[in-house]
CSV table of C-alpha atoms in Angstrom, one decimal:
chain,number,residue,atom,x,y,z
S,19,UNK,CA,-56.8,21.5,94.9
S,20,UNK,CA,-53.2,20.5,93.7
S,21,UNK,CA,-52.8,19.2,96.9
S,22,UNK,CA,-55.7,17.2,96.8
S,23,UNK,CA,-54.8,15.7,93.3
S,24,UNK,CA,-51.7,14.7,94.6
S,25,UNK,CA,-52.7,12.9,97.6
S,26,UNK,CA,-55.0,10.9,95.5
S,27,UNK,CA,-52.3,10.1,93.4
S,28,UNK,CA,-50.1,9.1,96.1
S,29,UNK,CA,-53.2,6.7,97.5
S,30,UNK,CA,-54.0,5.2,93.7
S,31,UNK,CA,-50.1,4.7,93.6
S,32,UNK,CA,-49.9,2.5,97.1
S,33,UNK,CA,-52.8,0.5,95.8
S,34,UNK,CA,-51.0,-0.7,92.7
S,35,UNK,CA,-47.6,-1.1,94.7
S,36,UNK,CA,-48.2,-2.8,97.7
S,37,UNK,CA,-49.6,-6.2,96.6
S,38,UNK,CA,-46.0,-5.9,94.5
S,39,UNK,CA,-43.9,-4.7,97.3
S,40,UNK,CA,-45.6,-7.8,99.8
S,41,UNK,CA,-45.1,-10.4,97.1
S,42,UNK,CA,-41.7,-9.5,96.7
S,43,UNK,CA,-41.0,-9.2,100.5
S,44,UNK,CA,-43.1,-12.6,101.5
S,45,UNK,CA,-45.4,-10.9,103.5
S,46,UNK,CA,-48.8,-12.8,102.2
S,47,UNK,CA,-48.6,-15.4,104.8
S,48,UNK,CA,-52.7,-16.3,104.2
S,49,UNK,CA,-54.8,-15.9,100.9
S,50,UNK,CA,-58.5,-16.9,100.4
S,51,UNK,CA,-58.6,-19.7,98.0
S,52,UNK,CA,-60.5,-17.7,95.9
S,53,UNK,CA,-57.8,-14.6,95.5
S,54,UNK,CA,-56.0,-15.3,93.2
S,55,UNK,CA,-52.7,-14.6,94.8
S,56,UNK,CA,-53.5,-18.0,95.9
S,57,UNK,CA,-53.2,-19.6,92.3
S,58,UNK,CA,-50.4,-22.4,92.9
S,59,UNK,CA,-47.5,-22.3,89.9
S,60,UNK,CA,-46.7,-26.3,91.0
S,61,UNK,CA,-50.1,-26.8,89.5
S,62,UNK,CA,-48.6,-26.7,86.2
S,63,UNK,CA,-45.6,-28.9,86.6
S,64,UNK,CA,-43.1,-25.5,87.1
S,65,UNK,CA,-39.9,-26.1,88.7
S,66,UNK,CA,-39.3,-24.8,92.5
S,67,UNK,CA,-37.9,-21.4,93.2
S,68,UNK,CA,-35.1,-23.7,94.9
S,69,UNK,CA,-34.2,-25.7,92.1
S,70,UNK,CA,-34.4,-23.4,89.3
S,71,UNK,CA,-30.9,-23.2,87.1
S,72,UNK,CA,-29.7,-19.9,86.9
S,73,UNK,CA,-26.3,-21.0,84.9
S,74,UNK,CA,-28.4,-21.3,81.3
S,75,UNK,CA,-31.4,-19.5,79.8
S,76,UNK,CA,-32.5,-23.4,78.8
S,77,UNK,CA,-31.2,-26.9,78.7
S,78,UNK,CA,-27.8,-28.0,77.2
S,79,UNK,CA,-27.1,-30.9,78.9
S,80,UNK,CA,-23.7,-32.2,77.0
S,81,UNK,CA,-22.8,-28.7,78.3
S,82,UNK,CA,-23.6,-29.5,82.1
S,83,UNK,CA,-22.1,-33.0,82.1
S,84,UNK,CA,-18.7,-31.3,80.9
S,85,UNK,CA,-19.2,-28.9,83.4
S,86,UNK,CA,-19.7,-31.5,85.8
S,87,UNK,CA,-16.5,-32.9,85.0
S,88,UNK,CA,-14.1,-29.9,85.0
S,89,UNK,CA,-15.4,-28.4,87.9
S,90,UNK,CA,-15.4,-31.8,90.1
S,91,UNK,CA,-11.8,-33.1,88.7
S,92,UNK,CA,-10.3,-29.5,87.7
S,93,UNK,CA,-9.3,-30.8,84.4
S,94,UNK,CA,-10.3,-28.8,81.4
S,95,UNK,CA,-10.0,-31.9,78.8
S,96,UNK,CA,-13.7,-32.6,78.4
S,97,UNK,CA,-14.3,-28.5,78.1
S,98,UNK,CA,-11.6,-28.7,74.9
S,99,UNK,CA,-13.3,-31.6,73.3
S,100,UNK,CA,-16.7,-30.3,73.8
S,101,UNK,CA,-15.7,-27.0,72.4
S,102,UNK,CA,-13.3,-28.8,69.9
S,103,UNK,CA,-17.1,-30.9,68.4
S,104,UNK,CA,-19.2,-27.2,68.4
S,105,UNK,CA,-19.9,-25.8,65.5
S,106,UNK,CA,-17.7,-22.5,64.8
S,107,UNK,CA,-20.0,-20.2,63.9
S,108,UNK,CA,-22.8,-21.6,65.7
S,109,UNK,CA,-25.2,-19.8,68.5
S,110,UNK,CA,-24.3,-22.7,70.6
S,111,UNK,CA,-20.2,-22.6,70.2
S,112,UNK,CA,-20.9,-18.6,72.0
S,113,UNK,CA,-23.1,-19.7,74.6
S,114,UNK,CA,-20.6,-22.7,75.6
S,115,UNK,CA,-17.8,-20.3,75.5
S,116,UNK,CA,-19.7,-17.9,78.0
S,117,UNK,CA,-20.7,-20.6,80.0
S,118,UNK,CA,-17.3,-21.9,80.8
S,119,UNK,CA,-15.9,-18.3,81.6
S,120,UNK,CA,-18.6,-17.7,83.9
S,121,UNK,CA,-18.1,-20.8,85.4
S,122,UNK,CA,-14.1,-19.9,85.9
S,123,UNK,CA,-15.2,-16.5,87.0
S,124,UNK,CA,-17.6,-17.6,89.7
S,125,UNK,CA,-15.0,-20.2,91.2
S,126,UNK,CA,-12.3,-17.5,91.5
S,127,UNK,CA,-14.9,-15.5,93.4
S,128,UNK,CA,-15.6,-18.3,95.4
S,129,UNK,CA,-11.7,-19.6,95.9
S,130,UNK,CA,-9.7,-16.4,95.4
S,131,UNK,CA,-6.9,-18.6,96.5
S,132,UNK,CA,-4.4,-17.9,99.9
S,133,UNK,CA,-1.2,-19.1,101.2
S,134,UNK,CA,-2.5,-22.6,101.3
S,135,UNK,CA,-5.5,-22.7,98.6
S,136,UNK,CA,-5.5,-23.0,95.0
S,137,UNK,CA,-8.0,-20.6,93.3
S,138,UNK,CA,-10.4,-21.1,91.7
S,139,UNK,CA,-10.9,-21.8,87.6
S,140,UNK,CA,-7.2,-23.4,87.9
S,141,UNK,CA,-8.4,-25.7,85.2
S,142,UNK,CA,-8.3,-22.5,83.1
S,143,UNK,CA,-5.1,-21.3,83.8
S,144,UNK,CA,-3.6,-24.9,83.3
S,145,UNK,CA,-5.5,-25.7,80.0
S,146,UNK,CA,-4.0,-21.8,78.4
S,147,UNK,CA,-0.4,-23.2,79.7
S,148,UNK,CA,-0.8,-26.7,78.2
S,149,UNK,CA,-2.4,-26.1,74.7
S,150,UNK,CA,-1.6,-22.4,74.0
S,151,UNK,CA,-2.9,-23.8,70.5
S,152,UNK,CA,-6.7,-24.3,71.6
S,153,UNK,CA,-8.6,-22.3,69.9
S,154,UNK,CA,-11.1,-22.9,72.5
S,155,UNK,CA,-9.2,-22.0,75.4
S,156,UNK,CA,-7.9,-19.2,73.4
S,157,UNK,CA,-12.0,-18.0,73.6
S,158,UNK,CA,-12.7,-19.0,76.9
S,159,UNK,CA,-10.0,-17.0,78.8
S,160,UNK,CA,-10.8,-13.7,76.7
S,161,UNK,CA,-14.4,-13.8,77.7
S,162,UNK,CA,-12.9,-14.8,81.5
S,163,UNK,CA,-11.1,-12.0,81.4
S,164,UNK,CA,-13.8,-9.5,80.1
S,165,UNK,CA,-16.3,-10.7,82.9
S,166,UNK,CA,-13.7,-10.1,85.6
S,167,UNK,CA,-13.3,-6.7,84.3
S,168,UNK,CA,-17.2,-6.2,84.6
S,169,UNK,CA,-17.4,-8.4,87.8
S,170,UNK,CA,-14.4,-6.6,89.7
S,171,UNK,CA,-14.3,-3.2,88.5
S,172,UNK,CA,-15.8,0.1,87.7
S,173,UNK,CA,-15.7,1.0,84.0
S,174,UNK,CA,-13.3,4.0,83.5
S,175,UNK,CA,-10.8,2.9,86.3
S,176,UNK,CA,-7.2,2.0,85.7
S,177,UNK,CA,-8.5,-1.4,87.2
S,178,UNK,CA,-10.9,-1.9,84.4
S,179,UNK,CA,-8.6,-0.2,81.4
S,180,UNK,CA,-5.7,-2.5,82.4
S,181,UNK,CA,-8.2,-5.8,82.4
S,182,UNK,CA,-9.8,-5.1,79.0
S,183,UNK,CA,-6.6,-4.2,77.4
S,184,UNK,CA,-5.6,-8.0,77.9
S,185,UNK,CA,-8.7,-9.0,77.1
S,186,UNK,CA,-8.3,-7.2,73.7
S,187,UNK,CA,-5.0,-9.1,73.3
S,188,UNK,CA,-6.4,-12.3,74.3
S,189,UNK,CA,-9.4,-11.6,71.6
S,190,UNK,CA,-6.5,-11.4,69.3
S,191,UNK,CA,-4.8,-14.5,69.9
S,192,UNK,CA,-7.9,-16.3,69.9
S,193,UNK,CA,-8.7,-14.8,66.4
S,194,UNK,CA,-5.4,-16.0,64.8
S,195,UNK,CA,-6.1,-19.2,66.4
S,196,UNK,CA,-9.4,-19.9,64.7
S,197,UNK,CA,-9.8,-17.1,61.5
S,198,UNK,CA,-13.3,-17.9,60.5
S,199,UNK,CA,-14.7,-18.0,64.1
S,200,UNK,CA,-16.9,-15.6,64.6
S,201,UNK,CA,-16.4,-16.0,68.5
S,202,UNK,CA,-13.2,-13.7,69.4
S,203,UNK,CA,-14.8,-10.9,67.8
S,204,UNK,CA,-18.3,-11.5,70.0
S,205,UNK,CA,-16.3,-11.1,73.0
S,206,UNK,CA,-14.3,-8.0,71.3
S,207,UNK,CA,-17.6,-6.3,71.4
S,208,UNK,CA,-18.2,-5.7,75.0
S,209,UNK,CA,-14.7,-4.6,75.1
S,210,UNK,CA,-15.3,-2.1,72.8
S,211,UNK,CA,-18.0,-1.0,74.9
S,212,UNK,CA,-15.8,-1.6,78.1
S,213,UNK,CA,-13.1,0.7,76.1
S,214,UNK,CA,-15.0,3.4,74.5
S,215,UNK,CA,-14.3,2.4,70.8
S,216,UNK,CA,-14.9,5.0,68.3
S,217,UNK,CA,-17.7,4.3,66.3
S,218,UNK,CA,-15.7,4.0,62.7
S,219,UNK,CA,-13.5,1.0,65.3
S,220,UNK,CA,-16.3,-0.5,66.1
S,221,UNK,CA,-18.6,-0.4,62.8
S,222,UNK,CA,-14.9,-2.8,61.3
S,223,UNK,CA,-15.1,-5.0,64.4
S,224,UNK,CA,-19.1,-5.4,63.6
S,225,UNK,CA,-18.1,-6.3,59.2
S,226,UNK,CA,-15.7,-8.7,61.0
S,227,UNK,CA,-18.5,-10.3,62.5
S,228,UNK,CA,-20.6,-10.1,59.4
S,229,UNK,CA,-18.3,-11.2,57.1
S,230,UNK,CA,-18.1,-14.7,59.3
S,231,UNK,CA,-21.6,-15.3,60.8
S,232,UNK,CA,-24.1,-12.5,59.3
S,233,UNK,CA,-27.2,-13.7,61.1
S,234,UNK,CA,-26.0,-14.8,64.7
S,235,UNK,CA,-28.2,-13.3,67.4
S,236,UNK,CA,-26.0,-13.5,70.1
S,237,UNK,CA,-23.6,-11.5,68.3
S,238,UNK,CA,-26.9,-8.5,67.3
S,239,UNK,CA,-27.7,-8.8,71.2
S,240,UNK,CA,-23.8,-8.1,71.8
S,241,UNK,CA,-23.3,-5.0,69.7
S,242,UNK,CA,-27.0,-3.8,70.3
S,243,UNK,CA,-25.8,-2.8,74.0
S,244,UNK,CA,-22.7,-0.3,72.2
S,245,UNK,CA,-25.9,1.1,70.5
S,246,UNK,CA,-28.2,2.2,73.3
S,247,UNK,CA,-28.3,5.2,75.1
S,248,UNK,CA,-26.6,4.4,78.1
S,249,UNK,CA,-23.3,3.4,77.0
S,250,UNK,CA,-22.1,5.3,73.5
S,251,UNK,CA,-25.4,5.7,71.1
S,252,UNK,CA,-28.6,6.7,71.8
S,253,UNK,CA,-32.3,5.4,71.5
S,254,UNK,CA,-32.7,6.2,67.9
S,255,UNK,CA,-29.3,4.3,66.7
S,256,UNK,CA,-30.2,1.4,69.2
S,257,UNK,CA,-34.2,1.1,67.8
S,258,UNK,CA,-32.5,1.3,64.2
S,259,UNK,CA,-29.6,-0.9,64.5
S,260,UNK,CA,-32.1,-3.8,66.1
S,261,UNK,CA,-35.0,-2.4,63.1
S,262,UNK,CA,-32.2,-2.9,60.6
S,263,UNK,CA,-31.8,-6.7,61.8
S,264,UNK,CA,-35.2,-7.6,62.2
S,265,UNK,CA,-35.8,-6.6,58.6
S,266,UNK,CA,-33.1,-8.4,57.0
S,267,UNK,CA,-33.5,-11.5,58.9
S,268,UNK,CA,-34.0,-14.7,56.7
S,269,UNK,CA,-36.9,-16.8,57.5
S,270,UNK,CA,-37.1,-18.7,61.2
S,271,UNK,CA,-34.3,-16.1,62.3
S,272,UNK,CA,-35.0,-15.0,65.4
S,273,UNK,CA,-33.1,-11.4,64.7
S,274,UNK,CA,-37.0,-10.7,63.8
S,275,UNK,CA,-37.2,-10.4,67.6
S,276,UNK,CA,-34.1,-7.9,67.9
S,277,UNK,CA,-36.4,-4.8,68.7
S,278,UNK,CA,-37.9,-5.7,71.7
S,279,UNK,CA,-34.2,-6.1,73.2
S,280,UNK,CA,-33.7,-2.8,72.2
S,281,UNK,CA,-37.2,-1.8,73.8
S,282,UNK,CA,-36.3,-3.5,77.2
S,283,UNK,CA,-32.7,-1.7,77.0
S,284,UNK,CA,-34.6,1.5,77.2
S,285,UNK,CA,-37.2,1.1,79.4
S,286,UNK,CA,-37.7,4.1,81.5
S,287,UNK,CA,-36.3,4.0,85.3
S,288,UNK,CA,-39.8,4.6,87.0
S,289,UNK,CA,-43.4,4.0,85.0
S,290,UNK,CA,-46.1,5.2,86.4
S,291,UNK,CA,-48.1,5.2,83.0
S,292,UNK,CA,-50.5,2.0,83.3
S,293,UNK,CA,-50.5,1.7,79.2
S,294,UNK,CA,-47.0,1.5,78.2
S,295,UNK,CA,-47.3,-1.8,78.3
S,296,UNK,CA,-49.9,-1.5,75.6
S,297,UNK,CA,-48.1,1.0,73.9
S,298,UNK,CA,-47.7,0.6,69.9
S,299,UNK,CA,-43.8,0.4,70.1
S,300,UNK,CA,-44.1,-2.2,72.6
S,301,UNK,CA,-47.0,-4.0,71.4
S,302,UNK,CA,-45.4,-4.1,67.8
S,303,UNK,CA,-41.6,-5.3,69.4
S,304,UNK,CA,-43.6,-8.1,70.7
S,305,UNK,CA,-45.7,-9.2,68.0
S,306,UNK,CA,-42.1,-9.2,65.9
S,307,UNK,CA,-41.0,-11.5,69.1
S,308,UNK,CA,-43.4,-14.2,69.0
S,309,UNK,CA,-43.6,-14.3,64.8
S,310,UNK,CA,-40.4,-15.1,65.5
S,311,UNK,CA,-40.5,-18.2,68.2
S,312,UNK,CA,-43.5,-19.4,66.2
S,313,UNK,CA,-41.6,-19.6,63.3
S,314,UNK,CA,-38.2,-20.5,64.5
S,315,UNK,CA,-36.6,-23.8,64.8
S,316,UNK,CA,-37.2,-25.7,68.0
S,317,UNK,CA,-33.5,-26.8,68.7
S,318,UNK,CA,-32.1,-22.7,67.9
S,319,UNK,CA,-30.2,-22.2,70.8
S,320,UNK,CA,-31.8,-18.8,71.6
S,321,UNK,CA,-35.0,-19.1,71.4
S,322,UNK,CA,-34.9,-19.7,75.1
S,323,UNK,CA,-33.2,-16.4,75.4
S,324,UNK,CA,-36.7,-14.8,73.3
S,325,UNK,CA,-39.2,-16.6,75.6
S,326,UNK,CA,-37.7,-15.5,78.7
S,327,UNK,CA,-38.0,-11.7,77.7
S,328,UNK,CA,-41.5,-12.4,76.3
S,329,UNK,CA,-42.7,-13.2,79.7
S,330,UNK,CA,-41.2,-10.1,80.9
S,331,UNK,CA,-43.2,-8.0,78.5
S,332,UNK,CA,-46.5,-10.2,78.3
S,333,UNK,CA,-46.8,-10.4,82.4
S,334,UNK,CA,-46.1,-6.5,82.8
S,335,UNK,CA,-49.4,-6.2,79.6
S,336,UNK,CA,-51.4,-8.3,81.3
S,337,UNK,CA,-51.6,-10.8,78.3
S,338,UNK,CA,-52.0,-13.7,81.0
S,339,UNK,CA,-52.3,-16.9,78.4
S,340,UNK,CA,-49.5,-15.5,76.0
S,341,UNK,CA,-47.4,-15.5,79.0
S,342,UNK,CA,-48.3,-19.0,80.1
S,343,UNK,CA,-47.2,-20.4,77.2
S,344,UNK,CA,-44.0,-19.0,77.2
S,345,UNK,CA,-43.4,-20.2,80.5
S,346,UNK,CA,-44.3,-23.8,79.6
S,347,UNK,CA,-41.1,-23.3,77.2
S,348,UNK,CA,-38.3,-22.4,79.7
S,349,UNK,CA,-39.4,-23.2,83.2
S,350,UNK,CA,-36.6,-24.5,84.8
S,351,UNK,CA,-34.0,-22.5,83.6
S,352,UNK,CA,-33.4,-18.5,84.2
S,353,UNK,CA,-29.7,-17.5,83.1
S,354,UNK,CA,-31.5,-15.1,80.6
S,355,UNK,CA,-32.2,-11.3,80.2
S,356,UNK,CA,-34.1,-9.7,82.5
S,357,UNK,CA,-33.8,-12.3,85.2
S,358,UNK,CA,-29.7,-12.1,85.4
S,359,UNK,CA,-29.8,-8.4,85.8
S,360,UNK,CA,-31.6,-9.0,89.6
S,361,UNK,CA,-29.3,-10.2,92.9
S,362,UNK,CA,-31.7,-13.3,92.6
S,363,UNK,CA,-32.6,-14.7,89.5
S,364,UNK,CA,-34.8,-17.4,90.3
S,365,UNK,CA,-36.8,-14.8,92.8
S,366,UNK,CA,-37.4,-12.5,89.8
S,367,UNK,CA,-38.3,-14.8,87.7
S,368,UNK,CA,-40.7,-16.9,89.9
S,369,UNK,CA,-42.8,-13.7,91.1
S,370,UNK,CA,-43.3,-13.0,87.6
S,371,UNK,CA,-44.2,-16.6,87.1
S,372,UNK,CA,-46.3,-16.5,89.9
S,373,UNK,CA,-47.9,-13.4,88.6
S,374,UNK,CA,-48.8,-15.0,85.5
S,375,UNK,CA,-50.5,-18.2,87.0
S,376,UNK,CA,-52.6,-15.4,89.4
S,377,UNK,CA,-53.7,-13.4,86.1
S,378,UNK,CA,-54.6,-16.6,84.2
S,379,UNK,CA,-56.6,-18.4,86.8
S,380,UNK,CA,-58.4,-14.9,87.5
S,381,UNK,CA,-59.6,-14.8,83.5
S,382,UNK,CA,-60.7,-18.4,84.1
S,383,UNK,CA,-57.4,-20.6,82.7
S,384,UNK,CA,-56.1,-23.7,84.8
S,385,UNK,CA,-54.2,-26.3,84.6
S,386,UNK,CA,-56.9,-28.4,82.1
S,387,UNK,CA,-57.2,-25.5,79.4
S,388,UNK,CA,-52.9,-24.9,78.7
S,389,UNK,CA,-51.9,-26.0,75.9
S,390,UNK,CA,-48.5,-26.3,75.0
């Protein structure tokens, strides 16, 4: 009898995987009109697979014209001024700062540089040497130098040690550069998680934080991962520290959505339970999620960031419309939790978006009844 029960588990199983295994390998080369696989996501306006920006979770487009500029003339002046005009403690100063890193980072990686080659993300290394002064620049290399050190190497190595030890330094500089910017001490936190801070070391690094920008989400979503269970807390201190946010968050703050980042953090490696989905914890994180986006402002510069992981969780419980309008939101753009944490981004994020248009054609939605 066990024997039996497990081989009709093992066929229920294959029934729920393998429309998901042939979506994600392309091997539905012919669908019915009527299945719903066959549900068309270009009916709605989305962007192509091909031409979806994996850079930014949504649009900034001072932010790409500068980028535009540096990277196609290798000067770094219009990445100073840009940074130079951003608010301080601002969501958007953070972002900026990231996205200029990563976009060093990914050129070194492409141009590591030879006997005959310059490498990559020179414009970085010139504007440090030309205006040590930059608060800035000061930023932008110690978050350079912290994704190398996740990019390159395997936390625990010498490698690793010796690369977030400068970047520690370089967090430093930037600090004394720029005292009330919140921004050094952002990028300080994933190498306190990079370096094994002690929890008393990092609980002053987080008051630094607090004391300068007390409600910045990007800096929660930075110091949640030192919380979780798979770096140096555990569940309980990563569902309180999120809880702890959410609750004192100030009206439109979109820290009310802090729990289901630390929901998704801890997601279990394999589920084969059909209702977690619709579980309370899960159902409750995302209810907190979308009081939030409804009542955020539409210019907050992560609200993106919040919609993305809503269509994560609203596609995987079947909540079809919910998911649609989310999509309507950010389509376009996927450099955003969970998407960045697969090999390819856009994929990821246009089988779930495809999954979504199937589910809400199925229950009778089209083009004519979404509303934004």
């Amino acid at each position: 009898m066990a024997i039996l029960w497990a081989l009709m588990a093992l066929l229920l199983l294959s029934f729920v995987l393998l429309p998901v295994l042939r979506r994600r390998r392309g091997m539905i080369e012919q669908v019915h009109p009527s299945h719903p696989d066959a549900a068309d996501p270009a009916d709605y306006g989305f962007v192509r697979e091909e031409d979806l920006d994996i850079r930014m979770p949504g649009p900034d487009q001072d932010l790409l014209d500068v980028l535009d500029v540096v990277q196609r003339t290798q000067d770094y002046r219009a990445a100073s001024q840009l940074l130079a005009g951003t608010e301080i403690a601002g969501e958007l100063r953070w972002q900026r700062v990231q996205a200029f890193a990563g976009a060093a980072a990914l050129e070194l990686k492409e141009r590591p540089g030879g006997v005959s080659e310059t490498p990559g993300g020179q414009w970085l290394r010139v504007w440090r040497a030309e205006q040590p002064k930059d608060a800035g620049g000061a930023a932008v290399h110690a978050e350079f130098l912290v994704q190398q050190a996740w990019r390159t190497s395997t936390p625990g190595t010498d490698d690793f040690r010796i690369i977030m030890e400068e970047a520690r330094d370089a967090c430093g500089q930037a600090a004394l550069l720029s005292p009330g910017d919140p921004v050094p001490y952002i990028v300080e936190l994933s190498v306190a998680r990079g370096l094994n801070y002690p929890q008393p070391e990092f609980e002053q690094l987080w008051l630094k934080i607090l004391d300068r920008a007390p409600t910045h989400m990007g800096a929660h979503l930075a110091a949640l991962h030192y919380w979780c269970e798979k770096w140096h807390g555990s569940r309980e201190l990563a569902y309180s520290f999120a809880e702890a946010a959410a609750a004192r968050a100030p009206q439109g703050s979109l820290l009310a959505a802090m729990p289901l980042f630390a929901v998704f953090e801890h997601l279990p490696e394999v589920n084969l339970v059909a209702s977690f989905y619709q579980s309370e914890v899960v159902t409750k994180a995302v209810h907190g999620a979308l009081h939030a986006v409804h009542s955020a402002r539409q210019d907050d510069p992560m609200l993106a960031h919040v919609r993305h992981l809503l269509v994560f969780f609203l596609v995987r419980s079947e909540r079809w419309a919910e998911a649609m309008g989310e999509l309507i939101h950010v389509d376009g753009h996927v450099g955003a939790l969970p998407w960045t944490l697969s090999a390819n981004p856009a994929a990821e994020f246009a089988l779930f978006r495809a999954l979504a248009v199937a589910g809400y054609e199925a229950n009778g939605g089209s083009p004519a009844t979404l509303h934004i």
